[in-house]
């Protein structure tokens, strides 16, 4: 958000909460604080904890905002309980990070009934109503990765897919289908194996070890996220095949970007910055609470990161 836009939004919020601009900070007492919620389906992965931290940092700047942060620990029933608790505490708006959750209609219905605006970040939940969504275009990220792989292979090679979640996982499907929409144009690029890495590094190491043992002619590995790509990188290095196989991921995780900068065989990733999305989600909610008309959907830019531009996106101090 541009600085002048941010100032406008905060000005609106101050007016909304205090009703005066004469002395807003001293007026920020417990009775007139603006209460908002950050409901996380899980904080068990760096991507989601980084997003939640970004919201907390944005909120912490303003003494008249009281932020409630919850972790449902990947349990839909707890997410529902967390949101009901937020409603009982009088929150004026809620940001929901659904993580791997595909749908939670009851939670959205409860917030709608209470007339509380909802901003979804990263994942767009299916069913139910929400006020606004901020996140990436996962299909386009996949397209970008597919174009990179096709060019890098010069139209010919054997590819491995490392997928994250179950077959109905919308984010993973969008990323893979986007890439395959490009790669299917090249008859000499073949998918020789598919593994399920459950979005994490440790699982991906084992899956990739099994694939490496079964396939001696692999040229590239396409991963639905960077954490699995880092696991694949370890397995490939242990097998001493890093000169033969390159890796492409998604997210822009700092360890992946560092690997790209260092010249490893982790060569490309599509940016899906949880810090940017978290901060954008917070400012979107503030704009809504200030009475601004917000777009239903906002796609965050997801540039392709390769060695030539990786340093521009690397932040060693970031959570993710």
PDB file of C-alpha atoms in Angstrom, residues 12-255:
ATOM      1  CA  UNK A  12     -10.209   6.883   8.817  1.00  0.00           C
ATOM      2  CA  UNK A  13      -9.670   4.301  11.544  1.00  0.00           C
ATOM      3  CA  UNK A  14      -8.736   6.922  14.107  1.00  0.00           C
ATOM      4  CA  UNK A  15     -11.884   8.847  13.317  1.00  0.00           C
ATOM      5  CA  UNK A  16     -13.931   5.688  13.473  1.00  0.00           C
ATOM      6  CA  UNK A  17     -12.584   4.609  16.820  1.00  0.00           C
ATOM      7  CA  UNK A  18     -12.058   7.805  18.748  1.00  0.00           C
ATOM      8  CA  UNK A  19     -14.556  10.090  17.082  1.00  0.00           C
ATOM      9  CA  UNK A  20     -12.002  12.894  17.341  1.00  0.00           C
ATOM     10  CA  UNK A  21      -8.534  13.762  16.154  1.00  0.00           C
ATOM     11  CA  UNK A  22      -7.773  16.113  19.030  1.00  0.00           C
ATOM     12  CA  UNK A  23      -5.775  13.601  21.074  1.00  0.00           C
ATOM     13  CA  UNK A  24      -6.144  10.132  19.611  1.00  0.00           C
ATOM     14  CA  UNK A  25      -3.327   8.446  21.505  1.00  0.00           C
ATOM     15  CA  UNK A  26      -4.408   9.517  24.970  1.00  0.00           C
ATOM     16  CA  UNK A  27      -7.929   8.494  24.053  1.00  0.00           C
ATOM     17  CA  UNK A  28      -6.796   4.931  23.376  1.00  0.00           C
ATOM     18  CA  UNK A  29      -8.152   3.410  26.550  1.00  0.00           C
ATOM     19  CA  UNK A  30      -9.319  -0.141  27.003  1.00  0.00           C
ATOM     20  CA  UNK A  31     -12.924   0.922  26.555  1.00  0.00           C
ATOM     21  CA  UNK A  32     -12.513   2.444  23.120  1.00  0.00           C
ATOM     22  CA  UNK A  33      -9.897   0.238  21.507  1.00  0.00           C
ATOM     23  CA  UNK A  34     -10.686  -1.215  18.114  1.00  0.00           C
ATOM     24  CA  UNK A  35     -10.785  -4.974  18.580  1.00  0.00           C
ATOM     25  CA  UNK A  36      -9.960  -7.174  15.614  1.00  0.00           C
ATOM     26  CA  UNK A  37      -9.074 -10.844  15.206  1.00  0.00           C
ATOM     27  CA  UNK A  38      -6.472 -12.892  13.341  1.00  0.00           C
ATOM     28  CA  UNK A  39      -7.828 -16.437  13.153  1.00  0.00           C
ATOM     29  CA  UNK A  40      -5.199 -18.926  12.004  1.00  0.00           C
ATOM     30  CA  UNK A  41      -6.113 -22.486  11.053  1.00  0.00           C
ATOM     31  CA  UNK A  42      -2.513 -23.361  11.895  1.00  0.00           C
ATOM     32  CA  UNK A  43       0.702 -21.676  12.952  1.00  0.00           C
ATOM     33  CA  UNK A  44       2.585 -24.933  12.560  1.00  0.00           C
ATOM     34  CA  UNK A  45       4.461 -23.864   9.430  1.00  0.00           C
ATOM     35  CA  UNK A  46       6.780 -20.884   8.869  1.00  0.00           C
ATOM     36  CA  UNK A  47       4.622 -19.585   6.029  1.00  0.00           C
ATOM     37  CA  UNK A  48       1.562 -19.170   8.216  1.00  0.00           C
ATOM     38  CA  UNK A  49       3.394 -17.963  11.332  1.00  0.00           C
ATOM     39  CA  UNK A  50       5.110 -15.367   9.128  1.00  0.00           C
ATOM     40  CA  UNK A  51       1.760 -14.156   7.852  1.00  0.00           C
ATOM     41  CA  UNK A  52       0.342 -13.890  11.351  1.00  0.00           C
ATOM     42  CA  UNK A  53       3.438 -12.053  12.569  1.00  0.00           C
ATOM     43  CA  UNK A  54       3.081  -9.536   9.747  1.00  0.00           C
ATOM     44  CA  UNK A  55      -0.475  -8.766  10.881  1.00  0.00           C
ATOM     45  CA  UNK A  56       0.698  -8.436  14.489  1.00  0.00           C
ATOM     46  CA  UNK A  57       3.476  -6.035  13.493  1.00  0.00           C
ATOM     47  CA  UNK A  58       1.088  -3.867  11.497  1.00  0.00           C
ATOM     48  CA  UNK A  59      -1.419  -3.751  14.368  1.00  0.00           C
ATOM     49  CA  UNK A  60       1.246  -3.059  16.993  1.00  0.00           C
ATOM     50  CA  UNK A  61       1.977   0.341  15.454  1.00  0.00           C
ATOM     51  CA  UNK A  62      -1.389   1.657  16.619  1.00  0.00           C
ATOM     52  CA  UNK A  63      -2.146   1.942  20.346  1.00  0.00           C
ATOM     53  CA  UNK A  64      -5.890   1.970  19.797  1.00  0.00           C
ATOM     54  CA  UNK A  65      -5.987  -1.443  18.090  1.00  0.00           C
ATOM     55  CA  UNK A  66      -6.368  -4.599  20.169  1.00  0.00           C
ATOM     56  CA  UNK A  67      -5.560  -7.711  18.139  1.00  0.00           C
ATOM     57  CA  UNK A  68      -6.622 -11.221  19.141  1.00  0.00           C
ATOM     58  CA  UNK A  69      -4.492 -13.935  17.503  1.00  0.00           C
ATOM     59  CA  UNK A  70      -5.509 -17.593  17.610  1.00  0.00           C
ATOM     60  CA  UNK A  71      -4.086 -20.924  16.430  1.00  0.00           C
ATOM     61  CA  UNK A  72      -6.624 -23.636  15.664  1.00  0.00           C
ATOM     62  CA  UNK A  73      -3.850 -26.220  15.399  1.00  0.00           C
ATOM     63  CA  UNK A  74      -5.326 -27.606  12.161  1.00  0.00           C
ATOM     64  CA  UNK A  75      -8.683 -28.345  13.821  1.00  0.00           C
ATOM     65  CA  UNK A  76     -11.824 -26.961  12.190  1.00  0.00           C
ATOM     66  CA  UNK A  77     -13.785 -27.248  15.460  1.00  0.00           C
ATOM     67  CA  UNK A  78     -11.185 -25.133  17.274  1.00  0.00           C
ATOM     68  CA  UNK A  79     -11.185 -22.525  14.507  1.00  0.00           C
ATOM     69  CA  UNK A  80     -14.945 -22.280  14.966  1.00  0.00           C
ATOM     70  CA  UNK A  81     -14.522 -21.935  18.741  1.00  0.00           C
ATOM     71  CA  UNK A  82     -11.809 -19.296  18.255  1.00  0.00           C
ATOM     72  CA  UNK A  83     -14.070 -17.232  16.034  1.00  0.00           C
ATOM     73  CA  UNK A  84     -17.028 -17.560  18.400  1.00  0.00           C
ATOM     74  CA  UNK A  85     -14.736 -16.348  21.186  1.00  0.00           C
ATOM     75  CA  UNK A  86     -13.660 -13.368  19.078  1.00  0.00           C
ATOM     76  CA  UNK A  87     -17.311 -12.512  18.411  1.00  0.00           C
ATOM     77  CA  UNK A  88     -18.042 -12.648  22.147  1.00  0.00           C
ATOM     78  CA  UNK A  89     -15.119 -10.258  22.756  1.00  0.00           C
ATOM     79  CA  UNK A  90     -16.644  -7.708  20.419  1.00  0.00           C
ATOM     80  CA  UNK A  91     -14.214  -7.756  17.509  1.00  0.00           C
ATOM     81  CA  UNK A  92     -15.129  -5.410  14.677  1.00  0.00           C
ATOM     82  CA  UNK A  93     -13.395  -7.425  11.959  1.00  0.00           C
ATOM     83  CA  UNK A  94     -11.593 -10.719  11.453  1.00  0.00           C
ATOM     84  CA  UNK A  95      -8.737 -11.862   9.213  1.00  0.00           C
ATOM     85  CA  UNK A  96      -8.792 -15.594   8.484  1.00  0.00           C
ATOM     86  CA  UNK A  97      -5.737 -17.549   7.397  1.00  0.00           C
ATOM     87  CA  UNK A  98      -7.260 -20.852   6.341  1.00  0.00           C
ATOM     88  CA  UNK A  99      -3.912 -22.539   5.621  1.00  0.00           C
ATOM     89  CA  UNK A 100      -4.801 -25.956   4.140  1.00  0.00           C
ATOM     90  CA  UNK A 101      -8.478 -25.658   5.051  1.00  0.00           C
ATOM     91  CA  UNK A 102     -10.636 -25.729   1.922  1.00  0.00           C
ATOM     92  CA  UNK A 103     -13.969 -24.694   3.421  1.00  0.00           C
ATOM     93  CA  UNK A 104     -15.464 -23.475   6.693  1.00  0.00           C
ATOM     94  CA  UNK A 105     -18.981 -22.270   5.968  1.00  0.00           C
ATOM     95  CA  UNK A 106     -20.170 -22.318   9.633  1.00  0.00           C
ATOM     96  CA  UNK A 107     -17.400 -19.921  10.682  1.00  0.00           C
ATOM     97  CA  UNK A 108     -18.168 -17.519   7.845  1.00  0.00           C
ATOM     98  CA  UNK A 109     -21.882 -17.761   8.587  1.00  0.00           C
ATOM     99  CA  UNK A 110     -21.304 -16.955  12.263  1.00  0.00           C
ATOM    100  CA  UNK A 111     -19.352 -13.832  11.346  1.00  0.00           C
ATOM    101  CA  UNK A 112     -21.945 -12.810   8.783  1.00  0.00           C
ATOM    102  CA  UNK A 113     -24.721 -13.217  11.367  1.00  0.00           C
ATOM    103  CA  UNK A 114     -22.758 -10.985  13.736  1.00  0.00           C
ATOM    104  CA  UNK A 115     -22.265  -8.458  10.887  1.00  0.00           C
ATOM    105  CA  UNK A 116     -18.508  -8.670  11.227  1.00  0.00           C
ATOM    106  CA  UNK A 117     -16.457  -8.162   8.033  1.00  0.00           C
ATOM    107  CA  UNK A 118     -14.041 -10.940   7.074  1.00  0.00           C
ATOM    108  CA  UNK A 119     -10.822 -10.684   5.110  1.00  0.00           C
ATOM    109  CA  UNK A 120      -9.405 -13.983   3.849  1.00  0.00           C
ATOM    110  CA  UNK A 121      -5.646 -14.130   3.285  1.00  0.00           C
ATOM    111  CA  UNK A 122      -3.775 -16.547   1.025  1.00  0.00           C
ATOM    112  CA  UNK A 123      -6.427 -19.280   0.673  1.00  0.00           C
ATOM    113  CA  UNK A 124      -9.882 -18.430  -0.602  1.00  0.00           C
ATOM    114  CA  UNK A 125     -12.315 -20.630   1.323  1.00  0.00           C
ATOM    115  CA  UNK A 126     -15.042 -22.340  -0.678  1.00  0.00           C
ATOM    116  CA  UNK A 127     -18.640 -21.694   0.330  1.00  0.00           C
ATOM    117  CA  UNK A 128     -19.913 -19.103   2.755  1.00  0.00           C
ATOM    118  CA  UNK A 129     -19.595 -15.363   2.387  1.00  0.00           C
ATOM    119  CA  UNK A 130     -16.646 -13.127   3.098  1.00  0.00           C
ATOM    120  CA  UNK A 131     -15.958  -9.446   2.601  1.00  0.00           C
ATOM    121  CA  UNK A 132     -12.643  -9.475   0.768  1.00  0.00           C
ATOM    122  CA  UNK A 133      -9.737 -11.755  -0.152  1.00  0.00           C
ATOM    123  CA  UNK A 134      -6.047 -11.043  -0.662  1.00  0.00           C
ATOM    124  CA  UNK A 135      -3.782 -13.717  -2.093  1.00  0.00           C
ATOM    125  CA  UNK A 136      -1.734 -15.060  -4.980  1.00  0.00           C
ATOM    126  CA  UNK A 137      -2.731 -16.342  -8.412  1.00  0.00           C
ATOM    127  CA  UNK A 138      -1.506 -19.882  -7.906  1.00  0.00           C
ATOM    128  CA  UNK A 139      -2.350 -20.969 -11.448  1.00  0.00           C
ATOM    129  CA  UNK A 140      -0.260 -18.157 -12.917  1.00  0.00           C
ATOM    130  CA  UNK A 141       2.629 -19.040 -10.598  1.00  0.00           C
ATOM    131  CA  UNK A 142       2.418 -22.527 -12.050  1.00  0.00           C
ATOM    132  CA  UNK A 143       2.403 -21.160 -15.582  1.00  0.00           C
ATOM    133  CA  UNK A 144       5.535 -19.149 -14.808  1.00  0.00           C
ATOM    134  CA  UNK A 145       7.252 -22.247 -13.435  1.00  0.00           C
ATOM    135  CA  UNK A 146       6.208 -24.314 -16.435  1.00  0.00           C
ATOM    136  CA  UNK A 147       7.665 -21.746 -18.809  1.00  0.00           C
ATOM    137  CA  UNK A 148      10.943 -21.765 -16.871  1.00  0.00           C
ATOM    138  CA  UNK A 149      11.183 -25.560 -16.934  1.00  0.00           C
ATOM    139  CA  UNK A 150      10.385 -25.789 -20.655  1.00  0.00           C
ATOM    140  CA  UNK A 151      13.052 -23.231 -21.494  1.00  0.00           C
ATOM    141  CA  UNK A 152      15.613 -24.711 -19.106  1.00  0.00           C
ATOM    142  CA  UNK A 153      15.086 -28.197 -20.574  1.00  0.00           C
ATOM    143  CA  UNK A 154      15.032 -26.838 -24.098  1.00  0.00           C
ATOM    144  CA  UNK A 155      11.779 -28.720 -24.626  1.00  0.00           C
ATOM    145  CA  UNK A 156      13.046 -32.188 -23.698  1.00  0.00           C
ATOM    146  CA  UNK A 157      13.491 -34.023 -20.393  1.00  0.00           C
ATOM    147  CA  UNK A 158      12.081 -36.098 -17.543  1.00  0.00           C
ATOM    148  CA  UNK A 159      10.181 -34.339 -14.782  1.00  0.00           C
ATOM    149  CA  UNK A 160       9.183 -35.301 -11.229  1.00  0.00           C
ATOM    150  CA  UNK A 161       6.218 -33.687  -9.453  1.00  0.00           C
ATOM    151  CA  UNK A 162       6.273 -33.266  -5.688  1.00  0.00           C
ATOM    152  CA  UNK A 163       2.754 -32.449  -4.570  1.00  0.00           C
ATOM    153  CA  UNK A 164       1.705 -31.194  -1.160  1.00  0.00           C
ATOM    154  CA  UNK A 165      -1.781 -32.172  -0.147  1.00  0.00           C
ATOM    155  CA  UNK A 166      -4.615 -34.433  -1.165  1.00  0.00           C
ATOM    156  CA  UNK A 167      -5.936 -34.558  -4.709  1.00  0.00           C
ATOM    157  CA  UNK A 168      -8.648 -31.998  -3.985  1.00  0.00           C
ATOM    158  CA  UNK A 169      -6.217 -29.433  -2.592  1.00  0.00           C
ATOM    159  CA  UNK A 170      -7.083 -26.353  -4.633  1.00  0.00           C
ATOM    160  CA  UNK A 171      -3.831 -24.424  -4.177  1.00  0.00           C
ATOM    161  CA  UNK A 172      -1.591 -27.330  -5.095  1.00  0.00           C
ATOM    162  CA  UNK A 173      -3.797 -28.270  -8.030  1.00  0.00           C
ATOM    163  CA  UNK A 174      -3.727 -24.724  -9.365  1.00  0.00           C
ATOM    164  CA  UNK A 175       0.069 -24.596  -9.179  1.00  0.00           C
ATOM    165  CA  UNK A 176       0.605 -27.974 -10.839  1.00  0.00           C
ATOM    166  CA  UNK A 177      -2.104 -27.508 -13.454  1.00  0.00           C
ATOM    167  CA  UNK A 178      -0.703 -24.108 -14.353  1.00  0.00           C
ATOM    168  CA  UNK A 179       2.722 -25.628 -14.980  1.00  0.00           C
ATOM    169  CA  UNK A 180       1.321 -28.597 -16.887  1.00  0.00           C
ATOM    170  CA  UNK A 181      -0.735 -26.293 -19.093  1.00  0.00           C
ATOM    171  CA  UNK A 182       2.590 -25.101 -20.480  1.00  0.00           C
ATOM    172  CA  UNK A 183       4.553 -28.351 -20.370  1.00  0.00           C
ATOM    173  CA  UNK A 184       1.910 -30.394 -22.212  1.00  0.00           C
ATOM    174  CA  UNK A 185       2.832 -28.408 -25.320  1.00  0.00           C
ATOM    175  CA  UNK A 186       6.201 -30.179 -25.297  1.00  0.00           C
ATOM    176  CA  UNK A 187       5.781 -33.842 -26.184  1.00  0.00           C
ATOM    177  CA  UNK A 188       9.368 -34.622 -25.208  1.00  0.00           C
ATOM    178  CA  UNK A 189       8.921 -33.415 -21.626  1.00  0.00           C
ATOM    179  CA  UNK A 190       7.513 -36.307 -19.626  1.00  0.00           C
ATOM    180  CA  UNK A 191       6.356 -36.630 -16.011  1.00  0.00           C
ATOM    181  CA  UNK A 192       8.064 -39.833 -14.885  1.00  0.00           C
ATOM    182  CA  UNK A 193       7.021 -39.804 -11.214  1.00  0.00           C
ATOM    183  CA  UNK A 194       4.728 -38.032  -8.741  1.00  0.00           C
ATOM    184  CA  UNK A 195       5.329 -37.962  -4.991  1.00  0.00           C
ATOM    185  CA  UNK A 196       3.320 -36.632  -2.028  1.00  0.00           C
ATOM    186  CA  UNK A 197       5.527 -34.544   0.229  1.00  0.00           C
ATOM    187  CA  UNK A 198       2.814 -33.193   2.539  1.00  0.00           C
ATOM    188  CA  UNK A 199       4.194 -29.657   2.138  1.00  0.00           C
ATOM    189  CA  UNK A 200       7.169 -30.292   4.440  1.00  0.00           C
ATOM    190  CA  UNK A 201      10.896 -30.810   4.036  1.00  0.00           C
ATOM    191  CA  UNK A 202      11.331 -33.997   6.040  1.00  0.00           C
ATOM    192  CA  UNK A 203       8.594 -35.863   4.211  1.00  0.00           C
ATOM    193  CA  UNK A 204       9.896 -34.670   0.849  1.00  0.00           C
ATOM    194  CA  UNK A 205      13.376 -36.059   1.582  1.00  0.00           C
ATOM    195  CA  UNK A 206      12.010 -39.580   1.997  1.00  0.00           C
ATOM    196  CA  UNK A 207       9.686 -39.314  -1.002  1.00  0.00           C
ATOM    197  CA  UNK A 208      12.464 -38.001  -3.222  1.00  0.00           C
ATOM    198  CA  UNK A 209      14.870 -40.714  -2.040  1.00  0.00           C
ATOM    199  CA  UNK A 210      12.399 -43.365  -3.200  1.00  0.00           C
ATOM    200  CA  UNK A 211      11.901 -41.644  -6.558  1.00  0.00           C
ATOM    201  CA  UNK A 212      15.648 -41.288  -7.114  1.00  0.00           C
ATOM    202  CA  UNK A 213      16.115 -44.992  -6.441  1.00  0.00           C
ATOM    203  CA  UNK A 214      13.462 -45.907  -9.000  1.00  0.00           C
ATOM    204  CA  UNK A 215      14.393 -43.442 -11.750  1.00  0.00           C
ATOM    205  CA  UNK A 216      17.935 -42.991 -12.988  1.00  0.00           C
ATOM    206  CA  UNK A 217      17.127 -40.406 -15.650  1.00  0.00           C
ATOM    207  CA  UNK A 218      15.560 -37.317 -14.018  1.00  0.00           C
ATOM    208  CA  UNK A 219      16.201 -33.785 -15.226  1.00  0.00           C
ATOM    209  CA  UNK A 220      13.955 -31.595 -13.071  1.00  0.00           C
ATOM    210  CA  UNK A 221      11.741 -31.595  -9.974  1.00  0.00           C
ATOM    211  CA  UNK A 222       8.702 -29.338  -9.764  1.00  0.00           C
ATOM    212  CA  UNK A 223       7.484 -28.822  -6.189  1.00  0.00           C
ATOM    213  CA  UNK A 224       4.208 -27.262  -5.085  1.00  0.00           C
ATOM    214  CA  UNK A 225       6.066 -25.379  -2.370  1.00  0.00           C
ATOM    215  CA  UNK A 226       9.639 -24.484  -1.417  1.00  0.00           C
ATOM    216  CA  UNK A 227       9.730 -26.567   1.764  1.00  0.00           C
ATOM    217  CA  UNK A 228       9.388 -29.728  -0.318  1.00  0.00           C
ATOM    218  CA  UNK A 229      11.910 -28.340  -2.788  1.00  0.00           C
ATOM    219  CA  UNK A 230      14.438 -27.986   0.020  1.00  0.00           C
ATOM    220  CA  UNK A 231      13.793 -31.598   0.971  1.00  0.00           C
ATOM    221  CA  UNK A 232      14.256 -32.705  -2.628  1.00  0.00           C
ATOM    222  CA  UNK A 233      17.501 -30.748  -2.751  1.00  0.00           C
ATOM    223  CA  UNK A 234      18.852 -32.646   0.270  1.00  0.00           C
ATOM    224  CA  UNK A 235      17.890 -36.022  -1.182  1.00  0.00           C
ATOM    225  CA  UNK A 236      19.388 -35.204  -4.567  1.00  0.00           C
ATOM    226  CA  UNK A 237      22.605 -33.945  -2.967  1.00  0.00           C
ATOM    227  CA  UNK A 238      22.886 -37.102  -0.830  1.00  0.00           C
ATOM    228  CA  UNK A 239      22.519 -39.141  -4.018  1.00  0.00           C
ATOM    229  CA  UNK A 240      25.265 -37.011  -5.629  1.00  0.00           C
ATOM    230  CA  UNK A 241      22.983 -36.144  -8.537  1.00  0.00           C
ATOM    231  CA  UNK A 242      22.726 -32.388  -8.011  1.00  0.00           C
ATOM    232  CA  UNK A 243      24.577 -31.666 -11.269  1.00  0.00           C
ATOM    233  CA  UNK A 244      21.946 -33.583 -13.238  1.00  0.00           C
ATOM    234  CA  UNK A 245      18.689 -32.394 -11.643  1.00  0.00           C
ATOM    235  CA  UNK A 246      17.389 -28.891 -11.028  1.00  0.00           C
ATOM    236  CA  UNK A 247      14.520 -27.888  -8.716  1.00  0.00           C
ATOM    237  CA  UNK A 248      11.668 -25.410  -9.084  1.00  0.00           C
ATOM    238  CA  UNK A 249       9.406 -24.431  -6.178  1.00  0.00           C
ATOM    239  CA  UNK A 250       6.786 -21.963  -5.028  1.00  0.00           C
ATOM    240  CA  UNK A 251       6.594 -19.424  -2.154  1.00  0.00           C
ATOM    241  CA  UNK A 252       9.864 -17.546  -1.984  1.00  0.00           C
ATOM    242  CA  UNK A 253      10.866 -19.094   1.338  1.00  0.00           C
ATOM    243  CA  UNK A 254      14.073 -17.396   2.462  1.00  0.00           C
ATOM    244  CA  UNK A 255      16.039 -20.676   2.582  1.00  0.00           C
TER     245      UNK A 255
END
